[in-house]
Short mmCIF file of C-alpha atoms and ligand atoms in Angstrom, two decimals:
data_model
loop_
_atom_site.label_atom_id
_atom_site.label_comp_id
_atom_site.label_asym_id
_atom_site.label_seq_id
_atom_site.Cartn_x
_atom_site.Cartn_y
_atom_site.Cartn_z
CA UNK A 1 -10.36 13.53 -3.82
CA UNK A 2 -10.74 13.95 0.17
CA UNK A 3 -14.10 15.21 -0.48
CA UNK A 4 -15.78 12.35 0.28
CA UNK A 5 -16.50 10.88 3.58
CA UNK A 6 -13.38 9.32 6.47
CA UNK A 7 -14.35 4.94 5.30
CA UNK A 8 -11.05 4.51 7.39
CA UNK A 9 -8.78 6.30 10.12
CA UNK A 10 -5.51 4.76 11.13
CA UNK A 11 -3.99 6.50 14.50
CA UNK A 12 -0.71 6.23 16.01
CA UNK A 13 -0.22 2.49 14.45
CA UNK A 14 2.75 0.44 15.83
CA UNK A 15 4.17 -2.88 14.92
CA UNK A 16 7.00 -4.03 16.93
CA UNK A 17 8.60 -7.37 15.93
CA UNK A 18 10.57 -8.90 18.60
CA UNK A 19 14.27 -9.94 17.43
CA UNK A 20 14.51 -13.46 19.40
CA UNK A 21 18.45 -14.40 19.57
CA UNK A 22 20.41 -17.66 21.27
CA UNK A 23 19.39 -21.21 21.71
CA UNK A 24 16.58 -19.83 24.41
CA UNK A 25 15.12 -17.50 22.40
CA UNK A 26 15.26 -14.83 24.72
CA UNK A 27 14.09 -11.31 22.67
CA UNK A 28 16.70 -8.62 22.31
CA UNK A 29 15.68 -5.65 20.73
CA UNK A 30 12.76 -5.17 18.85
CA UNK A 31 12.14 -4.25 14.86
CA UNK A 32 10.22 -1.21 14.61
CA UNK A 33 8.33 -2.07 11.49
CA UNK A 34 5.85 0.27 11.79
CA UNK A 35 6.54 3.14 14.16
CA UNK A 36 3.40 5.83 14.40
CA UNK A 37 1.20 6.37 11.01
CA UNK A 38 -1.34 7.69 10.94
CA UNK A 39 -3.99 9.21 8.37
CA UNK A 40 -7.45 9.02 6.89
CA UNK A 41 -8.64 6.78 3.67
CA UNK A 42 -11.65 8.22 1.71
CA UNK A 43 -13.92 6.92 0.21
CA UNK A 44 -13.13 6.19 -3.47
CA UNK A 45 -10.22 7.81 -3.20
CA UNK A 46 -6.62 6.28 -3.31
CA UNK A 47 -3.88 6.40 -0.99
CA UNK A 48 -0.14 5.89 -2.71
CA UNK A 49 1.88 4.54 0.14
CA UNK A 50 5.75 4.57 -1.05
CA UNK A 51 9.04 4.65 0.58
CA UNK A 52 12.11 1.86 -0.15
CA UNK A 53 12.38 -1.72 0.56
CA UNK A 54 11.63 -2.73 4.25
CA UNK A 55 10.41 0.30 5.55
CA UNK A 56 7.36 -0.93 6.62
CA UNK A 57 4.63 -0.64 3.52
CA UNK A 58 3.52 -4.31 3.39
CA UNK A 59 3.23 -4.26 7.38
CA UNK A 60 1.22 -1.03 7.28
CA UNK A 61 -1.32 -2.76 4.81
CA UNK A 62 -0.72 -6.01 6.51
CA UNK A 63 -2.14 -3.78 9.56
CA UNK A 64 -4.83 -2.35 8.23
CA UNK A 65 -7.08 -5.94 7.57
CA UNK A 66 -5.67 -6.97 10.87
CA UNK A 67 -3.56 -9.84 9.41
CA UNK A 68 -1.51 -8.16 12.19
CA UNK A 69 -2.38 -6.96 16.06
CA UNK A 70 -1.36 -4.32 16.26
CA UNK A 71 1.55 -3.38 19.17
CA UNK A 72 -0.44 0.14 19.44
CA UNK A 73 -2.57 2.66 17.70
CA UNK A 74 -6.26 1.90 16.72
CA UNK A 75 -8.22 1.88 13.72
CA UNK A 76 -11.70 2.47 12.47
CA UNK A 77 -14.11 1.84 9.54
CA UNK A 78 -16.19 3.81 9.77
CA UNK A 79 -18.02 3.95 12.82
CA UNK A 80 -16.46 0.61 14.00
CA UNK A 81 -12.66 -0.42 16.19
CA UNK A 82 -11.08 -2.43 13.42
CA UNK A 83 -8.89 -4.11 16.39
CA UNK A 84 -11.68 -4.52 19.11
CA UNK A 85 -13.60 -6.81 17.18
CA UNK A 86 -13.78 -10.24 17.43
CA UNK A 87 -15.81 -13.38 16.60
CA UNK A 88 -18.54 -12.75 13.85
CA UNK A 89 -18.44 -9.47 13.71
CA UNK A 90 -14.87 -9.35 12.80
CA UNK A 91 -15.66 -11.95 10.03
CA UNK A 92 -18.10 -9.55 9.28
CA UNK A 93 -15.40 -6.42 8.64
CA UNK A 94 -13.13 -9.01 6.58
CA UNK A 95 -15.49 -8.55 3.49
CA UNK A 96 -15.39 -4.75 3.26
CA UNK A 97 -11.90 -4.71 3.88
CA UNK A 98 -9.31 -6.51 1.46
CA UNK A 99 -6.01 -7.40 -0.31
CA UNK A 100 -4.22 -7.93 -3.38
CA UNK A 101 -0.20 -9.55 -3.35
CA UNK A 102 3.38 -7.73 -4.45
CA UNK A 103 3.99 -11.39 -6.46
CA UNK A 104 1.34 -13.13 -8.36
CA UNK A 105 3.76 -16.12 -8.62
CA UNK A 106 3.75 -16.70 -5.34
CA UNK A 107 0.00 -15.85 -3.79
CA UNK A 108 -1.75 -18.27 -5.75
CA UNK A 109 -1.65 -21.58 -4.88
CA UNK A 110 0.31 -23.38 -8.22
CA UNK A 111 -2.31 -27.11 -7.34
CA UNK A 112 -6.10 -24.84 -8.02
CA UNK A 113 -7.76 -23.87 -10.71
CA UNK A 114 -8.47 -20.06 -11.23
CA UNK A 115 -11.96 -21.12 -10.42
CA UNK A 116 -11.19 -23.20 -7.18
CA UNK A 117 -9.39 -19.64 -6.44
CA UNK A 118 -12.00 -17.02 -6.98
CA UNK A 119 -14.03 -18.54 -5.74
CA UNK A 120 -12.05 -19.04 -2.21
CA UNK A 121 -13.78 -15.16 -0.69
CA UNK A 122 -17.17 -17.55 -0.85
CA UNK A 123 -16.26 -20.15 0.92
CA UNK A 124 -15.00 -17.98 3.80
CA UNK A 125 -17.67 -15.87 4.02
CA UNK A 126 -20.39 -18.49 2.83
CA UNK A 127 -23.48 -15.50 4.31
CA UNK A 128 -21.92 -13.54 1.33
CA UNK A 129 -23.86 -15.58 -1.68
CA UNK A 130 -26.15 -18.86 -1.77
CA UNK A 131 -24.23 -21.39 -2.63
CA UNK A 132 -25.79 -21.95 -6.60
CA UNK A 133 -24.72 -18.56 -7.15
CA UNK A 134 -21.02 -19.16 -6.56
CA UNK A 135 -19.46 -20.62 -9.31
CA UNK A 136 -21.80 -17.70 -12.22
CA UNK A 137 -20.20 -15.03 -9.75
CA UNK A 138 -16.36 -16.91 -10.13
CA UNK A 139 -17.75 -16.23 -13.77
CA UNK A 140 -18.77 -12.41 -13.83
CA UNK A 141 -15.43 -11.63 -12.13
CA UNK A 142 -13.26 -12.84 -14.79
CA UNK A 143 -14.37 -11.25 -16.97
CA UNK A 144 -14.45 -7.83 -14.96
CA UNK A 145 -10.99 -8.15 -14.63
CA UNK A 146 -10.71 -9.25 -18.64
CA UNK A 147 -9.64 -12.62 -18.11
CA UNK A 148 -11.58 -15.10 -19.94
CA UNK A 149 -14.01 -17.15 -18.48
CA UNK A 150 -13.70 -20.62 -19.86
CA UNK A 151 -10.53 -20.71 -18.34
CA UNK A 152 -12.04 -20.88 -15.14
CA UNK A 153 -10.74 -24.97 -14.86
CA UNK A 154 -7.12 -23.76 -15.79
CA UNK A 155 -3.95 -23.22 -13.72
CA UNK A 156 -2.37 -20.43 -12.07
CA UNK A 157 1.25 -21.74 -14.30
CA UNK A 158 -1.17 -21.22 -17.66
CA UNK A 159 -1.43 -17.66 -17.22
CA UNK A 160 1.23 -15.49 -17.77
CA UNK A 161 1.65 -13.03 -15.09
CA UNK A 162 -0.59 -10.07 -15.56
CA UNK A 163 -3.02 -12.36 -15.98
CA UNK A 164 -2.43 -13.90 -12.76
CA UNK A 165 -2.68 -10.73 -11.01
CA UNK A 166 -6.03 -10.03 -12.79
CA UNK A 167 -6.86 -13.27 -11.22
CA UNK A 168 -5.63 -12.25 -7.69
CA UNK A 169 -7.36 -8.58 -7.92
CA UNK A 170 -10.39 -10.92 -9.19
CA UNK A 171 -9.88 -12.93 -5.48
CA UNK A 172 -9.18 -9.30 -3.74
CA UNK A 173 -13.25 -7.67 -5.04
CA UNK A 174 -14.86 -11.17 -4.97
CA UNK A 175 -16.57 -9.80 -2.00
CA UNK A 176 -17.02 -6.13 -2.90
CA UNK A 177 -14.91 -4.37 -0.11
CA UNK A 178 -15.36 -1.49 -0.04
CA UNK A 179 -11.60 -1.21 0.86
CA UNK A 180 -8.79 -2.60 -1.16
CA UNK A 181 -5.09 -2.79 -0.38
CA UNK A 182 -3.08 -3.44 -2.78
CA UNK A 183 0.41 -4.58 -1.81
CA UNK A 184 2.98 -3.86 -5.06
CA UNK A 185 0.92 -5.12 -6.98
CA UNK A 186 2.49 -4.69 -10.47
CA UNK A 187 6.37 -4.31 -8.91
CA UNK A 188 7.11 -8.07 -10.12
CA UNK A 189 5.63 -7.46 -13.45
CA UNK A 190 7.12 -5.86 -17.10
CA UNK A 191 7.22 -2.30 -17.09
CA UNK A 192 4.84 -3.51 -20.57
CA UNK A 193 2.39 -4.97 -18.10
CA UNK A 194 2.04 -2.92 -15.58
CA UNK A 195 0.13 -0.03 -16.94
CA UNK A 196 -3.09 -2.25 -17.91
CA UNK A 197 -2.89 -3.59 -14.69
CA UNK A 198 -3.59 0.07 -12.99
CA UNK A 199 -5.95 0.85 -15.73
CA UNK A 200 -7.45 -1.79 -14.81
CA UNK A 201 -7.31 -1.40 -11.27
CA UNK A 202 -9.02 2.50 -12.03
CA UNK A 203 -11.51 0.85 -14.03
CA UNK A 204 -12.68 -0.65 -11.44
CA UNK A 205 -12.67 1.84 -8.99
CA UNK A 206 -14.48 4.06 -10.68
CA UNK A 207 -17.36 0.73 -11.61
CA UNK A 208 -17.66 -0.25 -7.65
CA UNK A 209 -16.96 2.65 -5.51
CA UNK A 210 -13.56 1.09 -4.28
CA UNK A 211 -11.04 3.39 -2.29
CA UNK A 212 -7.60 1.81 -2.68
CA UNK A 213 -4.29 2.10 -0.44
CA UNK A 214 -1.70 1.71 -3.28
CA UNK A 215 1.91 0.72 -1.81
CA UNK A 216 5.10 1.33 -4.41
CA UNK A 217 8.35 1.97 -3.98
CA UNK A 218 8.57 4.06 -6.10
CA UNK A 219 7.13 7.22 -6.69
CA UNK A 220 6.52 6.73 -10.83
CA UNK A 221 4.73 4.08 -10.43
CA UNK A 222 2.03 5.67 -7.89
CA UNK A 223 1.75 8.86 -9.66
CA UNK A 224 -0.92 8.02 -12.03
CA UNK A 225 -3.34 5.96 -9.81
CA UNK A 226 -3.55 8.34 -6.98
CA UNK A 227 -5.19 11.08 -5.31
CA UNK A 228 -2.98 12.12 -2.51
CA UNK A 229 0.55 10.04 -1.00
CA UNK A 230 2.03 9.84 2.11
CA UNK A 231 5.92 9.00 2.32
CA UNK A 232 7.36 6.48 4.39
CA UNK A 233 10.64 6.57 5.98
CA UNK A 234 12.15 3.77 8.34
CA UNK A 235 8.39 3.26 9.58
CA UNK A 236 7.57 6.95 10.05
CA UNK A 237 4.95 9.21 6.64
CA UNK A 238 7.30 12.11 6.74
CA UNK A 239 5.17 13.80 4.46
CA UNK A 240 2.19 13.44 2.77
CA UNK A 241 -0.45 15.15 0.90
CA UNK A 242 -2.35 15.23 -2.39
CA UNK A 243 -0.29 14.07 -5.64
CA UNK A 244 0.28 17.37 -6.97
CA UNK A 245 1.99 18.86 -3.76
CA UNK A 246 4.50 15.12 -3.56
CA UNK A 247 5.69 15.90 -7.38
CA UNK A 248 5.53 18.84 -7.64
CA UNK A 249 6.36 20.60 -4.36
CA UNK A 250 8.05 17.84 -2.72
CA UNK A 251 9.04 19.69 0.74
CA UNK A 252 10.49 17.14 3.01
CA UNK A 253 14.47 16.06 1.83
CA UNK A 254 13.53 12.58 1.82
CA UNK A 255 10.34 13.42 -0.98
CA UNK A 256 13.16 15.72 -3.19
CA UNK A 257 15.03 13.03 -3.36
CA UNK A 258 12.17 10.29 -4.23
CA UNK A 259 11.17 12.78 -7.13
CA UNK A 260 14.06 13.93 -8.75
CA UNK A 261 14.53 10.18 -9.32
CA UNK A 262 11.63 10.14 -11.08
CA UNK A 263 12.01 8.91 -14.52
CA UNK A 264 11.22 11.82 -16.59
CA UNK A 265 11.27 10.89 -20.99
CA UNK A 266 11.31 14.01 -22.74
CA UNK A 267 15.11 14.82 -23.09
CA UNK A 268 15.01 18.46 -22.77
CA UNK A 269 13.45 18.29 -19.37
CA UNK A 270 15.44 16.10 -17.79
CA UNK A 271 18.48 17.81 -19.13
CA UNK A 272 17.19 20.24 -16.62
CA UNK A 273 16.84 18.22 -13.64
CA UNK A 274 18.76 17.16 -11.53
CA UNK A 275 19.04 14.37 -9.21
CA UNK A 276 19.73 14.08 -5.38
CA UNK A 277 21.63 11.35 -5.26
CA UNK A 278 21.01 9.35 -1.30
CA UNK A 279 24.69 8.79 0.27
CA UNK A 280 24.99 5.73 2.47
CA UNK A 281 22.19 2.63 3.16
CA UNK A 282 18.97 2.59 4.94
CA UNK A 283 19.70 2.40 8.68
CA UNK A 284 18.12 -0.59 9.52
CA UNK A 285 14.40 -0.66 11.81
CA UNK A 286 15.89 -2.02 14.57
CA UNK A 287 17.79 1.21 15.49
CA UNK A 288 16.76 4.02 14.00
CA UNK A 289 18.85 7.04 14.52
CA UNK A 290 17.99 9.71 16.80
CA UNK A 291 15.94 12.56 16.48
CA UNK A 292 15.00 12.60 12.75
CA UNK A 293 15.28 9.38 11.53
CA UNK A 294 16.15 10.31 8.11
CA UNK A 295 18.96 13.47 9.55
CA UNK A 296 21.89 10.40 8.33
CA UNK A 297 20.92 10.97 4.77
CA UNK A 298 20.25 14.77 4.63
CA UNK A 299 22.01 17.35 3.33
CA UNK A 300 19.84 19.58 4.85
CA UNK A 301 20.58 18.17 8.52
CA UNK A 302 21.44 20.32 11.44
CA UNK A 303 22.07 20.04 15.31
CA UNK A 304 18.78 20.08 16.12
CA UNK A 305 18.56 17.41 13.39
CA UNK A 306 20.04 14.70 15.71
CA UNK A 307 18.80 15.42 18.61
CA UNK A 308 14.69 16.13 17.99
CA UNK A 309 12.23 15.07 16.11
CA UNK A 310 9.80 17.00 14.17
CA UNK A 311 6.51 16.34 14.53
CA UNK A 312 3.76 15.39 11.16
CA UNK A 313 3.12 18.91 11.03
CA UNK A 314 0.24 20.59 8.82
CA UNK A 315 2.27 22.86 6.36
CA UNK A 316 1.70 26.56 5.52
CA UNK A 317 1.19 26.94 2.48
CA UNK A 318 -2.88 26.16 2.64
CA UNK A 319 -2.55 24.79 -0.39
CA UNK A 320 -4.94 21.42 0.37
CA UNK A 321 -4.48 18.82 3.11
CA UNK A 322 -0.34 18.50 3.26
CA UNK A 323 1.80 17.28 6.27
CA UNK A 324 5.85 16.84 6.60
CA UNK A 325 8.05 16.11 9.38
CA UNK A 326 11.26 18.17 8.84
CA UNK A 327 13.18 21.13 11.30
CA UNK A 328 13.22 22.94 8.17
CA UNK A 329 10.70 21.74 5.52
CA UNK A 330 11.17 24.51 1.77
CA UNK A 331 9.78 23.37 -0.79
CA UNK A 332 11.83 22.59 -4.03
CA UNK A 333 9.88 23.45 -6.78
CA UNK A 334 10.51 20.02 -9.20
CA UNK A 335 10.04 20.39 -12.80
CA UNK A 336 7.08 17.95 -13.78
CA UNK A 337 8.13 14.76 -15.62
N1 ADP B 1 7.20 -11.52 10.23
C1 ADP B 1 8.40 -10.86 10.56
N2 ADP B 1 9.12 -10.85 11.60
C2 ADP B 1 9.49 -9.83 12.15
N3 ADP B 1 10.32 -8.99 11.06
C3 ADP B 1 9.40 -8.66 9.71
C4 ADP B 1 9.09 -9.25 10.09
N4 ADP B 1 7.98 -8.48 9.02
C5 ADP B 1 8.66 -7.50 8.58
N5 ADP B 1 9.62 -7.61 9.38
C6 ADP B 1 10.63 -6.14 8.99
O1 ADP B 1 9.86 -4.93 9.49
C7 ADP B 1 10.66 -4.16 8.65
C8 ADP B 1 9.38 -3.68 7.18
O2 ADP B 1 9.06 -4.95 6.67
P1 ADP B 1 8.01 -4.54 5.64
O3 ADP B 1 7.11 -3.85 5.88
O4 ADP B 1 7.75 -5.52 4.62
O5 ADP B 1 8.48 -3.08 4.72
P2 ADP B 1 8.57 -3.21 2.84
O6 ADP B 1 6.98 -3.96 2.14
O7 ADP B 1 7.87 -1.78 3.03
O8 ADP B 1 10.01 -3.66 2.16
C9 ADP B 1 11.72 -4.76 8.06
O9 ADP B 1 12.81 -4.26 8.57
C10 ADP B 1 11.25 -6.54 7.77
O10 ADP B 1 12.27 -7.32 7.56
MG1 MG B 2 6.64 -4.88 0.81
#
């Protein structure tokens, strides 16, 4: 829970991608992929980040490890201002924040053996471990993520999807990072395998004291693993709070819609629950609606919602840290799945 110290502090993060058109590639607009995102990540905690495809989750994840240069905003890792570092200091920082990508089929080089893939972080950061220890450490890492160290010379295609994601995780934790960004790490996997990979991430967190930013496109996946959840819509956080708040007392209409779509295994409970079906598509992040970005799809929208953007305000129910960006916040007690 967010009792530990703040390890990552994101403030007003913005990433706009230029849209270039015509033969001279003139910039005719911007995709506002991330448009003012702030949050704290505490040591050892898991922050779930949830929202529909295209809302800026992966861009945010890449910004947190500075794989993207920001259009605006600041990021602190402990006492360090991440975006003002360069050279050796930035390289040192990269050890501490690592990423596991969504698709284990495309994120692993098919021409490299598992050993070559997992040893890469040591090659990139040669000060981390003496060269003569690399191979033994790779075998240890494979064992730690539940793979057979004897398979060190196999190629990615010789593994299942779940096993490939374990290879990606082994690479992600090789340098003992403090923060691991998990960008939809189980979305490409069969449902039966998803839980195994989530369980692995949880046990690694306990063992290694990692903090996770765990990205997913629906709430059901992050439910089990998150201490807190941030809900994103069109480049912004619309609600952030602890997992109970988000699942049992969602306050933003968008969160309520996502929550109502979480599958309910118990048919008796399922019958009592009303699913909120959102009308229309997600608007383009190149031209987001004025006022509240969600107002075009919101069943509670009033005149003010089309003109005035609601700030992400701390909600006043006193139940822990919780903030919601809505002019008409109202808890919708949800029947827990
Ligand atoms: N490198 C890029 N250049 C231009 N537009 C991009 C780039 N990366 C992402 N986008 C756009 O930014 C928006 C957010 O994308 P992304 O962060 O991948 O969302 P998500 O991970 O939530 O699906 C999308 O509209 C996407 O098309
Ligand atoms: Mg993504």
